[in-house]
Amino acid sequence: MFSNRFNRWTVAAIALVGTAIAAVPGRVLAQTPDHPSDTAAQFPTRNDLKSLTGAGSYLAARHASVERDAASAAAFYRSALRTDPKNNELLDRAFISSVADGDIDEAVKLAERILTIDKTNRVARLVVGVHDLKVKKYAAAQTNISQSIRGPITDLVATLLSGWAAYGAGDAKGGVATIDKLAGPEWYPLFKDLHAGMILELSGKEKDAGTRFERAYKLDDSMLRVTEAYARWLSRNNKDSAAATNVYQAFDKKLARHPLIQEGLRETRAGKKMPPLVDSAQAGAAEALYGIGATLTRRGGEDLALVYLQLSLYLQPTHPLALLSLADLYESVKRPKMAIKVYERVPATSPLKRNAQIQLAIDLDSADRTEEAIKILKGVTAEDPKDLEAIMALGNIERGRKRFSDCGATYSRGIDALTPGNDKANSVWYYYRGICEERSKQWAKAEADMKKALELQPDQPHVLNYLGYSWIDQGINLDEGMKMIKRAVEQRPDDGYIVDSLGWAYYRIGNYEEAVKNLERAIDLKPEDPTINDHLGDAYWRVGRTLEAKFQWSHARDLKPEPEELPKIEAKIANGLADDNSNSSAAQADKKKDDGRGG
């Protein structure tokens, strides 16, 4: 998915994220287990809230916070606050949850209450200041925003917002001066020049704006919004009609086919003069909040990023890049259902809508709404039958859902659209199609595709593992198959699935001691995998460690194996293994692990 491009300047800022997050009173995103359920309750109704005591509302709010369900958490905290209106902790939690949910109007009301108690609350100051800017109370906005600073990141954001508030108040010169007075780390000038340039541009100072854009571009020509702002300015102000196109083309060489860059190329090649990147103080402030928020999302600053992105969208609700960044944030904390809601907000007219649709489909599938996901992706590919990203996403979903005939046909469509020469990327298509063919019992085709994948990308460990294991499982090409798996393990010694394949390969050729050695190593790497536990149980049985074998099988049973494997495992627990290996349940094990993998 395309969003903003991270660059050497913004990455340098991340060392200071901890200081910035300290400005957030309480964590916006609660710490949760590695695999949160993402099944938080539906948003509570008024009757739900009425039926709860204050303590009940508080406990429900804490649970919703753990589930990262900000909407429910905010509602329950506000309910608890109504029963105990002087409880400052409840007030603070209700405020932060409202910000996290994007209910900024409600957050403003709570922030104003907080500031009557604690005038130094920086996040409350920021939220009220952004609200003031939205409703064009520019003097009040500058006052509140100036009191929201704590550390270099918040200092930069506050300064940029203050500059935009000054512009909104009719003082463009003062806004630029405010930005220019800010001193700090080496990555400040990029943002200062970009936003000063945008203010100058809107105030009619085109020549000065161009100077600032050019300077920002020379600092970092890989930053998307700098590229866009500069190219748009060139399209209106440079006598050379190709100048803007050249800027877009330079970016396209660094990050091919970004939708916004493609749109710019189409417009400038047609000789069109493109409008400025922003058209108001509110849009400029939204751009500042988005720019920093998107950077923090990717670099461990999710708490502060969520605040900035929600405030950006409060100012500009349809900002497509802010929406994509917010959805990306939700995905990073394993909340696909929240990401789905955000992707659905991306405007149909945005060049980024297609990207949003692809990610939306992936998240819908993860939420077990697979038919909706497939329908969306088929719609995307109907519009562009050679859209490799959408075709790949569709094939991966079908493969993950074990629709092997379907995914084989889908990957074939992608292979037909491949451009020769990109061997590494093209190899993946043959590998995935080979999996689908092997699982749908078309071994000759599968073997040919696996060999083609290795021809395009020799020594790719997953392909070596899959093909080598398949040969050994069928009792053919045993020496070559074992060599392939060993080469895969050499490259990925800490990949439990590949180490498991080596152990199981030894088992299949009757070398049970080596099988035990490698399968124990695989268990160390992937202790919660039912198939590897099942494999180790089989190997233990063959070397006479029968009690340990039954323990491993019992563990495999408890780890929720594939439904068709469960009765086989239970039979082994009851009766052990027959001498001819016929009760082994794992013949397709490692290959099954690949069925649902998208990359």
Coordinates of C-alpha atoms in Angstrom, one line a residue:
M1 CA 0.0 0.0 0.0
F2 CA 1.2 3.5 -0.8
S3 CA 1.3 6.2 1.8
N4 CA 3.9 8.8 2.6
R5 CA 7.5 7.9 1.8
F6 CA 9.8 7.9 4.9
N7 CA 13.1 9.5 4.4
R8 CA 16.3 10.2 6.2
W9 CA 15.1 13.3 7.8
T10 CA 11.9 12.0 9.3
V11 CA 13.5 8.8 10.4
A12 CA 16.0 10.8 12.3
A13 CA 13.2 12.3 14.3
I14 CA 12.1 9.0 15.7
A15 CA 14.9 9.0 18.3
L16 CA 12.8 11.7 20.0
V17 CA 9.5 9.8 20.0
G18 CA 9.7 8.8 23.6
T19 CA 9.9 12.4 24.7
A20 CA 6.9 13.3 22.6
I21 CA 4.8 10.4 23.8
A22 CA 5.4 11.6 27.4
A23 CA 3.1 14.5 26.5
V24 CA 0.2 12.1 26.2
P25 CA -1.4 11.7 29.7
G26 CA -2.0 8.0 29.7
R27 CA -1.6 5.7 26.8
V28 CA -4.0 6.1 23.9
L29 CA -3.5 2.5 22.7
A30 CA -3.6 0.1 25.6
Q31 CA -1.0 -2.7 25.8
T32 CA -2.6 -5.9 24.7
P33 CA -1.7 -9.6 24.1
D34 CA 0.1 -10.4 20.8
H35 CA -3.1 -11.6 19.3
P36 CA -6.0 -9.5 20.5
S37 CA -9.4 -10.9 19.6
D38 CA -10.6 -7.9 17.6
T39 CA -14.0 -8.9 18.7
A40 CA -14.9 -6.1 21.0
A41 CA -18.6 -5.6 21.7
Q42 CA -20.8 -3.6 19.5
F43 CA -20.9 0.1 20.4
P44 CA -22.9 0.4 23.7
T45 CA -26.5 1.7 23.4
R46 CA -28.0 4.2 25.8
N47 CA -29.8 1.4 27.6
D48 CA -26.6 -0.5 28.0
L49 CA -25.1 2.5 29.7
K50 CA -28.1 3.1 31.9
S51 CA -28.0 -0.4 33.2
L52 CA -24.4 -0.1 34.5
T53 CA -23.2 1.2 37.8
G54 CA -20.2 3.6 37.8
A55 CA -17.9 0.7 38.7
G56 CA -19.5 -1.4 36.0
S57 CA -19.0 1.3 33.4
Y58 CA -15.3 1.7 34.5
L59 CA -14.6 -2.0 34.2
A60 CA -16.3 -2.1 30.8
A61 CA -14.3 0.9 29.7
R62 CA -11.0 -0.8 30.8
H63 CA -12.0 -4.0 28.9
A64 CA -12.8 -1.9 25.8
S65 CA -9.4 -0.2 26.1
V66 CA -7.6 -3.5 26.3
E67 CA -9.4 -4.5 23.1
R68 CA -8.4 -1.2 21.6
D69 CA -12.1 -0.4 21.1
A70 CA -11.8 3.4 21.6
A71 CA -15.4 4.1 20.8
S72 CA -16.8 1.8 23.4
A73 CA -14.1 2.9 25.9
A74 CA -15.0 6.5 25.5
A75 CA -18.7 5.8 25.9
F76 CA -18.2 3.8 29.0
Y77 CA -15.7 6.2 30.6
R78 CA -18.2 9.1 30.0
S79 CA -20.9 7.0 31.6
A80 CA -18.7 6.4 34.6
L81 CA -17.8 10.1 34.7
R82 CA -21.5 11.0 34.9
T83 CA -21.7 9.0 38.1
D84 CA -18.5 10.6 39.5
P85 CA -18.1 13.9 37.8
K86 CA -15.2 15.1 40.0
N87 CA -13.0 12.1 39.3
N88 CA -10.1 13.5 37.3
E89 CA -8.8 10.1 36.2
L90 CA -12.1 9.3 34.6
L91 CA -12.2 12.7 33.0
D92 CA -8.7 12.2 31.6
R93 CA -9.4 8.7 30.3
A94 CA -12.7 9.7 28.7
F95 CA -10.9 12.6 27.0
I96 CA -8.0 10.4 25.6
S97 CA -10.5 7.7 24.5
S98 CA -12.6 10.3 22.7
V99 CA -9.5 11.6 20.8
A100 CA -8.5 8.1 19.9
D101 CA -11.9 7.4 18.6
G102 CA -11.8 10.6 16.5
D103 CA -14.8 12.2 18.3
I104 CA -13.0 15.5 18.6
D105 CA -16.0 17.6 19.3
E106 CA -16.7 15.5 22.4
A107 CA -13.0 15.6 23.2
V108 CA -13.0 19.4 23.0
K109 CA -15.7 19.6 25.7
L110 CA -13.8 17.2 28.0
A111 CA -10.5 19.1 27.2
E112 CA -12.1 22.4 28.3
R113 CA -13.1 20.8 31.6
I114 CA -9.6 19.4 32.1
L115 CA -8.0 22.9 31.5
T116 CA -10.1 24.3 34.3
I117 CA -8.3 21.9 36.6
D118 CA -4.9 21.6 34.9
K119 CA -4.0 24.5 32.7
T120 CA -0.7 22.7 31.7
N121 CA -2.3 19.6 30.1
R122 CA -0.6 19.7 26.7
V123 CA -2.8 17.3 24.8
A124 CA -5.9 19.2 26.0
R125 CA -4.3 22.4 24.8
L126 CA -3.5 20.9 21.4
V127 CA -7.0 19.6 20.9
V128 CA -8.7 22.9 21.9
G129 CA -6.2 24.8 19.8
V130 CA -7.0 22.6 16.7
H131 CA -10.7 23.1 17.3
D132 CA -10.1 26.9 17.5
L133 CA -8.2 26.7 14.2
K134 CA -11.0 24.7 12.6
V135 CA -13.7 27.3 13.6
K136 CA -11.3 30.2 12.6
K137 CA -10.6 31.5 16.1
Y138 CA -7.1 32.0 15.1
A139 CA -5.8 34.1 18.0
A140 CA -7.2 31.5 20.5
A141 CA -5.7 28.8 18.4
Q142 CA -2.2 30.3 18.6
T143 CA -2.5 30.7 22.3
N144 CA -3.6 27.2 23.0
I145 CA -1.2 25.5 20.5
S146 CA 1.8 27.4 21.9
Q147 CA 1.1 25.8 25.3
S148 CA 1.1 22.2 23.9
I149 CA 4.8 21.9 23.4
R150 CA 7.0 19.2 25.0
G151 CA 10.0 18.1 23.1
P152 CA 11.2 18.5 19.5
I153 CA 8.3 16.7 17.8
T154 CA 5.5 18.5 19.6
D155 CA 7.5 21.8 19.2
L156 CA 7.6 21.3 15.4
V157 CA 3.9 20.4 15.2
A158 CA 2.9 23.3 17.4
T159 CA 5.0 25.8 15.4
L160 CA 3.6 24.6 12.0
L161 CA 0.1 24.9 13.3
S162 CA 0.8 28.3 14.8
G163 CA 2.1 29.4 11.4
W164 CA -1.1 28.2 9.7
A165 CA -3.2 29.9 12.3
A166 CA -1.4 33.2 11.6
Y167 CA -2.0 32.7 7.9
G168 CA -5.7 32.1 8.6
A169 CA -5.8 35.4 10.6
G170 CA -4.5 37.2 7.6
D171 CA -0.8 37.4 8.7
A172 CA 1.0 35.2 6.2
K173 CA 4.3 37.1 6.8
G174 CA 4.0 36.5 10.5
G175 CA 3.1 32.8 9.9
V176 CA 6.3 32.3 7.9
A177 CA 8.3 34.2 10.4
T178 CA 6.9 32.0 13.2
I179 CA 8.0 28.9 11.3
D180 CA 11.4 30.3 10.4
K181 CA 12.2 31.2 14.0
L182 CA 12.0 27.6 15.0
A183 CA 15.5 26.1 15.6
G184 CA 16.2 22.5 16.2
P185 CA 17.4 19.2 14.8
E186 CA 18.7 18.8 11.2
W187 CA 15.3 17.4 10.0
Y188 CA 13.4 20.6 10.9
P189 CA 14.3 22.5 7.7
L190 CA 12.5 20.1 5.4
F191 CA 9.2 20.7 7.2
K192 CA 9.8 24.4 7.7
D193 CA 10.5 25.0 4.0
L194 CA 7.6 22.9 2.9
H195 CA 5.0 24.6 5.1
A196 CA 6.5 28.1 4.7
G197 CA 6.3 27.5 0.9
M198 CA 2.7 26.5 1.1
I199 CA 1.8 29.6 3.1
L200 CA 3.6 31.9 0.7
E201 CA 2.0 30.1 -2.2
L202 CA -1.5 30.7 -0.9
S203 CA -0.7 34.4 -0.1
G204 CA 0.3 35.1 -3.7
K205 CA 4.1 35.1 -3.1
E206 CA 4.7 32.5 -5.8
K207 CA 8.4 33.3 -6.4
D208 CA 9.2 33.1 -2.7
A209 CA 7.1 29.9 -2.5
G210 CA 9.1 28.3 -5.3
T211 CA 12.4 29.1 -3.5
R212 CA 11.2 27.3 -0.4
F213 CA 9.8 24.3 -2.3
E214 CA 13.1 24.0 -4.3
R215 CA 15.1 24.1 -1.1
A216 CA 12.9 21.4 0.5
Y217 CA 13.2 19.3 -2.7
K218 CA 17.0 19.5 -2.7
L219 CA 17.0 18.4 1.0
D220 CA 15.0 15.3 0.2
D221 CA 13.6 14.5 -3.2
S222 CA 12.1 11.2 -2.0
M223 CA 9.5 12.8 0.2
L224 CA 6.1 12.5 -1.5
R225 CA 4.5 15.7 -0.3
V226 CA 7.6 17.8 -1.0
T227 CA 7.7 16.3 -4.5
E228 CA 4.0 17.0 -5.1
A229 CA 4.1 20.6 -3.7
Y230 CA 7.2 21.5 -5.9
A231 CA 5.9 19.8 -9.1
R232 CA 2.5 21.5 -8.7
W233 CA 4.2 24.9 -8.3
L234 CA 6.4 24.2 -11.4
S235 CA 3.3 23.4 -13.5
R236 CA 2.1 26.9 -12.9
N237 CA 5.3 28.9 -12.7
N238 CA 7.9 27.4 -14.9
K239 CA 8.2 28.3 -18.6
D240 CA 9.5 24.8 -19.3
S241 CA 6.4 22.7 -19.5
A242 CA 8.4 19.6 -18.9
A243 CA 9.9 20.8 -15.5
A244 CA 7.0 19.5 -13.4
T245 CA 6.8 16.2 -15.3
N246 CA 10.6 15.7 -14.7
V247 CA 10.1 16.0 -11.0
Y248 CA 7.3 13.5 -11.0
Q249 CA 9.4 11.2 -13.2
A250 CA 12.3 11.4 -10.8
F251 CA 10.1 10.3 -7.9
D252 CA 8.6 7.5 -10.1
K253 CA 12.0 6.0 -10.6
K254 CA 12.5 5.8 -6.8
L255 CA 9.0 4.5 -6.0
A256 CA 7.3 3.2 -9.1
R257 CA 3.6 3.8 -9.9
H258 CA 2.5 5.7 -6.8
P259 CA -1.1 6.7 -7.6
L260 CA -0.6 10.4 -6.7
I261 CA 2.6 10.6 -8.8
Q262 CA 0.8 8.8 -11.7
E263 CA -2.0 11.4 -11.5
G264 CA 0.6 14.2 -11.5
L265 CA 2.3 12.8 -14.6
R266 CA -1.0 12.5 -16.5
E267 CA -1.9 16.1 -15.6
T268 CA 1.4 17.7 -16.4
R269 CA 1.9 15.7 -19.6
A270 CA -1.4 17.1 -20.7
G271 CA -0.1 20.6 -20.1
K272 CA -2.4 21.3 -17.2
K273 CA -1.6 23.8 -14.4
M274 CA -2.1 22.0 -11.1
P275 CA -3.5 23.7 -8.0
P276 CA -1.5 24.1 -4.8
L277 CA -1.3 21.1 -2.5
V278 CA -3.5 22.8 0.1
D279 CA -6.1 25.6 -0.2
S280 CA -6.7 26.9 3.3
A281 CA -5.3 27.3 6.8
Q282 CA -7.3 24.3 7.9
A283 CA -5.9 22.1 5.1
G284 CA -2.4 23.3 5.8
A285 CA -2.7 22.4 9.4
A286 CA -4.2 19.0 8.5
E287 CA -1.1 18.4 6.3
A288 CA 1.2 19.2 9.2
L289 CA -0.6 16.8 11.6
Y290 CA -0.7 14.1 8.9
G291 CA 3.0 14.4 8.0
I292 CA 4.3 13.8 11.5
G293 CA 1.5 11.3 12.4
A294 CA 2.3 9.1 9.4
T295 CA 6.0 9.1 10.3
L296 CA 5.3 8.2 13.9
T297 CA 3.0 5.3 12.9
R298 CA 5.8 3.4 11.3
R299 CA 8.4 4.1 14.0
G300 CA 6.8 3.0 17.2
G301 CA 5.0 6.2 18.1
E302 CA 1.5 4.9 17.7
D303 CA 0.0 6.8 20.7
L304 CA 1.0 10.2 19.5
A305 CA 0.5 9.3 15.9
L306 CA -3.1 8.4 16.6
V307 CA -3.7 11.8 18.2
Y308 CA -2.2 13.7 15.2
L309 CA -4.0 11.6 12.6
Q310 CA -7.4 12.0 14.2
L311 CA -6.8 15.7 14.5
S312 CA -5.7 15.9 10.9
L313 CA -8.9 14.2 9.9
Y314 CA -11.0 16.5 12.1
L315 CA -9.6 19.4 10.1
Q316 CA -9.9 17.6 6.7
P317 CA -12.1 14.5 7.0
T318 CA -11.4 13.2 3.5
H319 CA -7.6 13.6 3.5
P320 CA -6.8 10.3 1.7
L321 CA -3.2 9.9 2.9
A322 CA -4.3 10.6 6.5
L323 CA -7.0 8.0 6.2
L324 CA -4.6 5.4 4.8
S325 CA -2.1 6.2 7.5
L326 CA -4.7 5.8 10.2
A327 CA -5.8 2.5 8.8
D328 CA -2.2 1.4 8.6
L329 CA -1.9 2.3 12.3
Y330 CA -4.9 0.1 13.2
E331 CA -3.4 -2.8 11.2
S332 CA -0.1 -2.4 13.0
V333 CA -1.8 -2.9 16.3
K334 CA -3.9 -5.8 15.0
R335 CA -7.2 -4.0 14.7
P336 CA -8.4 -4.9 11.2
K337 CA -12.0 -4.1 11.9
M338 CA -11.1 -0.6 12.8
A339 CA -9.0 -0.3 9.6
I340 CA -11.9 -1.5 7.6
K341 CA -14.0 1.4 8.7
V342 CA -11.3 3.9 7.8
Y343 CA -10.6 2.4 4.4
E344 CA -14.3 2.8 3.6
R345 CA -14.0 6.5 4.2
V346 CA -11.5 7.1 1.4
P347 CA -13.3 9.2 -1.3
A348 CA -14.2 7.4 -4.5
T349 CA -12.6 10.2 -6.5
S350 CA -9.2 9.8 -4.8
P351 CA -6.4 8.2 -6.9
L352 CA -5.7 6.2 -3.7
K353 CA -9.1 4.6 -3.7
R354 CA -7.8 1.5 -5.5
N355 CA -5.1 1.0 -2.9
A356 CA -7.6 1.4 -0.1
Q357 CA -9.9 -1.1 -1.8
I358 CA -7.1 -3.7 -1.9
Q359 CA -6.2 -3.2 1.7
L360 CA -9.9 -3.2 2.6
A361 CA -10.3 -6.6 1.0
I362 CA -7.3 -8.0 2.9
D363 CA -8.7 -6.8 6.2
L364 CA -12.2 -8.0 5.3
D365 CA -10.8 -11.5 4.7
S366 CA -9.0 -11.4 8.1
A367 CA -12.3 -10.5 9.7
D368 CA -13.9 -13.6 8.0
R369 CA -15.8 -11.5 5.5
T370 CA -14.1 -13.3 2.6
E371 CA -16.9 -13.1 0.1
E372 CA -17.0 -9.3 0.4
A373 CA -13.3 -9.2 0.0
I374 CA -13.3 -11.3 -3.1
K375 CA -16.1 -9.2 -4.6
I376 CA -14.1 -6.0 -4.1
L377 CA -11.0 -7.4 -5.6
K378 CA -12.8 -8.8 -8.6
G379 CA -14.2 -5.3 -9.1
V380 CA -10.7 -3.8 -9.0
T381 CA -9.4 -6.3 -11.5
A382 CA -12.4 -5.9 -13.7
E383 CA -11.4 -2.2 -14.1
D384 CA -7.8 -3.1 -14.7
P385 CA -7.2 -6.8 -15.7
K386 CA -3.5 -6.3 -15.4
D387 CA -3.5 -4.9 -11.9
L388 CA -0.9 -7.3 -10.4
E389 CA -1.3 -6.1 -6.8
A390 CA -5.0 -6.7 -6.8
I391 CA -4.6 -10.1 -8.6
M392 CA -2.0 -11.1 -6.0
A393 CA -4.2 -10.1 -3.1
L394 CA -7.1 -12.1 -4.6
G395 CA -5.0 -15.2 -5.2
N396 CA -3.6 -15.0 -1.7
I397 CA -7.0 -14.8 -0.1
E398 CA -8.2 -17.8 -2.2
R399 CA -5.1 -19.7 -1.3
G400 CA -5.5 -18.9 2.4
R401 CA -9.1 -20.2 2.2
K402 CA -7.9 -23.4 0.5
R403 CA -9.7 -22.6 -2.7
F404 CA -6.9 -24.1 -4.7
S405 CA -8.5 -24.4 -8.1
D406 CA -9.5 -20.8 -7.9
C407 CA -6.2 -19.4 -6.7
G408 CA -4.3 -21.4 -9.4
A409 CA -6.5 -19.7 -12.1
T410 CA -6.0 -16.3 -10.4
Y411 CA -2.2 -16.6 -10.3
S412 CA -2.3 -17.6 -13.9
R413 CA -3.9 -14.3 -14.8
G414 CA -1.1 -12.6 -13.0
I415 CA 1.6 -14.6 -14.7
D416 CA 0.0 -13.7 -18.1
A417 CA 0.4 -10.0 -17.2
L418 CA 4.0 -10.2 -15.9
T419 CA 6.7 -8.0 -17.4
P420 CA 9.9 -10.0 -18.3
G421 CA 13.1 -9.0 -16.5
N422 CA 11.9 -8.7 -12.9
D423 CA 12.9 -12.2 -12.1
K424 CA 12.8 -12.0 -8.3
A425 CA 9.3 -10.6 -8.2
N426 CA 8.1 -12.9 -11.0
S427 CA 9.4 -16.0 -9.2
V428 CA 6.8 -15.6 -6.4
W429 CA 3.9 -16.0 -8.9
Y430 CA 5.1 -19.4 -10.0
Y431 CA 5.8 -20.5 -6.5
Y432 CA 2.3 -19.6 -5.3
R433 CA 0.7 -21.1 -8.4
G434 CA 2.7 -24.2 -7.8
I435 CA 1.3 -24.5 -4.2
C436 CA -2.2 -24.3 -5.6
E437 CA -1.5 -26.9 -8.2
E438 CA 0.1 -29.3 -5.8
R439 CA -2.8 -28.9 -3.3
S440 CA -5.3 -29.5 -6.1
K441 CA -3.4 -32.7 -7.1
Q442 CA -1.8 -31.4 -10.3
W443 CA 1.7 -32.5 -9.4
A444 CA 3.2 -32.2 -12.9
K445 CA 2.2 -28.6 -13.2
A446 CA 3.2 -27.8 -9.7
E447 CA 6.7 -29.3 -10.2
A448 CA 7.2 -27.3 -13.4
D449 CA 6.2 -24.1 -11.6
M450 CA 8.4 -24.7 -8.6
K451 CA 11.3 -25.3 -11.0
K452 CA 10.5 -22.2 -12.9
A453 CA 10.4 -20.2 -9.6
L454 CA 13.9 -21.5 -8.8
E455 CA 15.1 -20.7 -12.3
L456 CA 14.1 -17.1 -11.8
Q457 CA 15.3 -16.9 -8.2
P458 CA 17.8 -19.6 -7.4
D459 CA 18.2 -20.7 -3.8
Q460 CA 14.9 -19.1 -2.6
P461 CA 14.5 -20.9 0.7
H462 CA 10.7 -21.4 0.7
V463 CA 10.7 -22.8 -2.8
L464 CA 13.7 -25.1 -2.0
N465 CA 11.8 -26.2 1.1
Y466 CA 8.5 -26.9 -0.7
L467 CA 9.9 -28.7 -3.7
G468 CA 12.5 -30.7 -1.8
Y469 CA 9.9 -31.7 0.8
S470 CA 7.4 -32.7 -1.9
W471 CA 9.9 -35.0 -3.6
I472 CA 10.8 -36.7 -0.4
D473 CA 7.2 -37.0 0.6
Q474 CA 6.6 -38.9 -2.7
G475 CA 9.7 -41.0 -2.4
I476 CA 11.4 -39.5 -5.5
N477 CA 14.6 -37.5 -6.0
L478 CA 15.5 -38.2 -2.3
D479 CA 19.1 -37.0 -2.4
E480 CA 18.3 -33.8 -4.4
G481 CA 15.3 -33.1 -2.2
M482 CA 17.3 -33.5 1.0
K483 CA 20.0 -31.2 -0.4
M484 CA 17.3 -28.6 -1.2
I485 CA 15.9 -28.6 2.3
K486 CA 19.4 -28.4 3.8
R487 CA 20.1 -25.3 1.6
A488 CA 16.9 -23.8 2.8
V489 CA 17.8 -24.4 6.4
E490 CA 21.2 -22.9 5.9
Q491 CA 19.6 -19.7 4.8
R492 CA 16.8 -19.7 7.4
P493 CA 18.2 -21.6 10.4
D494 CA 15.6 -19.9 12.7
D495 CA 12.6 -20.6 10.6
G496 CA 10.7 -23.3 12.6
Y497 CA 8.7 -24.4 9.6
I498 CA 11.7 -25.0 7.4
V499 CA 13.6 -26.8 10.2
D500 CA 10.5 -28.9 10.7
S501 CA 10.7 -29.9 7.0
L502 CA 14.2 -31.1 7.4
G503 CA 13.3 -33.1 10.5
W504 CA 10.3 -34.6 8.8
A505 CA 12.4 -35.4 5.7
Y506 CA 14.7 -37.4 7.9
Y507 CA 11.7 -39.2 9.3
R508 CA 10.4 -40.0 5.9
I509 CA 13.7 -41.7 4.9
G510 CA 13.8 -43.6 8.2
N511 CA 16.6 -41.6 9.9
Y512 CA 14.7 -41.2 13.1
E513 CA 17.6 -40.0 15.3
E514 CA 18.3 -37.1 13.0
A515 CA 14.5 -36.5 12.8
V516 CA 14.3 -36.1 16.5
K517 CA 17.3 -33.8 16.7
N518 CA 15.8 -31.4 14.1
L519 CA 12.2 -31.6 15.2
E520 CA 13.2 -30.7 18.7
R521 CA 15.0 -27.7 17.3
A522 CA 11.8 -26.8 15.3
I523 CA 9.7 -27.1 18.5
D524 CA 12.1 -24.6 20.2
L525 CA 11.4 -22.2 17.3
K526 CA 7.7 -22.8 17.0
P527 CA 6.4 -24.3 20.2
E528 CA 2.8 -23.6 19.6
D529 CA 2.5 -25.2 16.2
P530 CA 0.3 -28.3 16.2
T531 CA 1.9 -29.9 13.2
I532 CA 5.4 -29.7 14.5
N533 CA 4.3 -31.2 17.8
D534 CA 2.6 -34.0 15.9
H535 CA 5.8 -34.6 13.9
L536 CA 7.9 -34.8 17.0
G537 CA 5.5 -37.2 18.6
D538 CA 5.9 -39.5 15.6
A539 CA 9.7 -39.3 15.7
Y540 CA 9.7 -40.0 19.5
W541 CA 7.6 -43.1 19.0
R542 CA 10.0 -44.4 16.4
V543 CA 13.0 -44.1 18.7
G544 CA 11.1 -45.8 21.6
R545 CA 10.3 -42.7 23.6
T546 CA 6.6 -43.6 23.8
L547 CA 5.6 -41.6 26.8
E548 CA 7.1 -38.4 25.3
A549 CA 5.4 -39.2 22.0
K550 CA 2.0 -39.3 23.6
F551 CA 2.7 -36.1 25.4
Q552 CA 3.6 -34.4 22.1
W553 CA 0.5 -35.8 20.4
S554 CA -1.6 -34.6 23.3
H555 CA -0.1 -31.1 23.0
A556 CA -0.7 -31.2 19.2
R557 CA -4.4 -32.1 19.9
D558 CA -4.7 -29.2 22.3
L559 CA -3.2 -26.7 19.9
K560 CA -6.2 -27.0 17.5
P561 CA -4.8 -28.8 14.5
E562 CA -6.6 -29.0 11.1
P563 CA -10.0 -30.6 11.6
E564 CA -9.1 -33.6 9.3
E565 CA -5.9 -34.2 11.4
L566 CA -7.6 -34.3 14.8
P567 CA -9.0 -37.9 14.6
K568 CA -5.6 -39.2 13.4
I569 CA -3.9 -37.6 16.3
E570 CA -6.4 -38.9 18.8
A571 CA -6.0 -42.4 17.3
K572 CA -2.2 -42.2 17.9
I573 CA -2.7 -41.1 21.5
A574 CA -4.9 -44.1 22.0
N575 CA -2.9 -46.7 20.0
G576 CA 0.5 -45.4 19.0
L577 CA 1.9 -45.7 15.5
A578 CA 1.6 -48.7 13.3
D579 CA 4.8 -50.2 12.0
D580 CA 4.2 -49.1 8.4
N581 CA 3.8 -45.4 9.2
S582 CA 0.3 -45.4 7.9
N583 CA -1.1 -43.5 10.8
S584 CA 1.2 -40.5 10.3
S585 CA -1.0 -37.5 10.1
A586 CA 1.5 -35.0 8.8
A587 CA 2.3 -35.9 5.2
Q588 CA 1.2 -32.6 3.9
A589 CA 2.2 -30.6 7.0
D590 CA 4.7 -28.1 5.8
K591 CA 2.9 -27.5 2.6
K592 CA -0.2 -26.6 4.6
K593 CA 1.6 -24.0 6.4
D594 CA 2.2 -22.2 3.1
D595 CA -1.4 -22.3 2.0
G596 CA -2.4 -19.2 3.9
R597 CA 0.8 -17.2 3.6
G598 CA 0.7 -14.1 1.5
G599 CA 4.4 -13.3 1.2

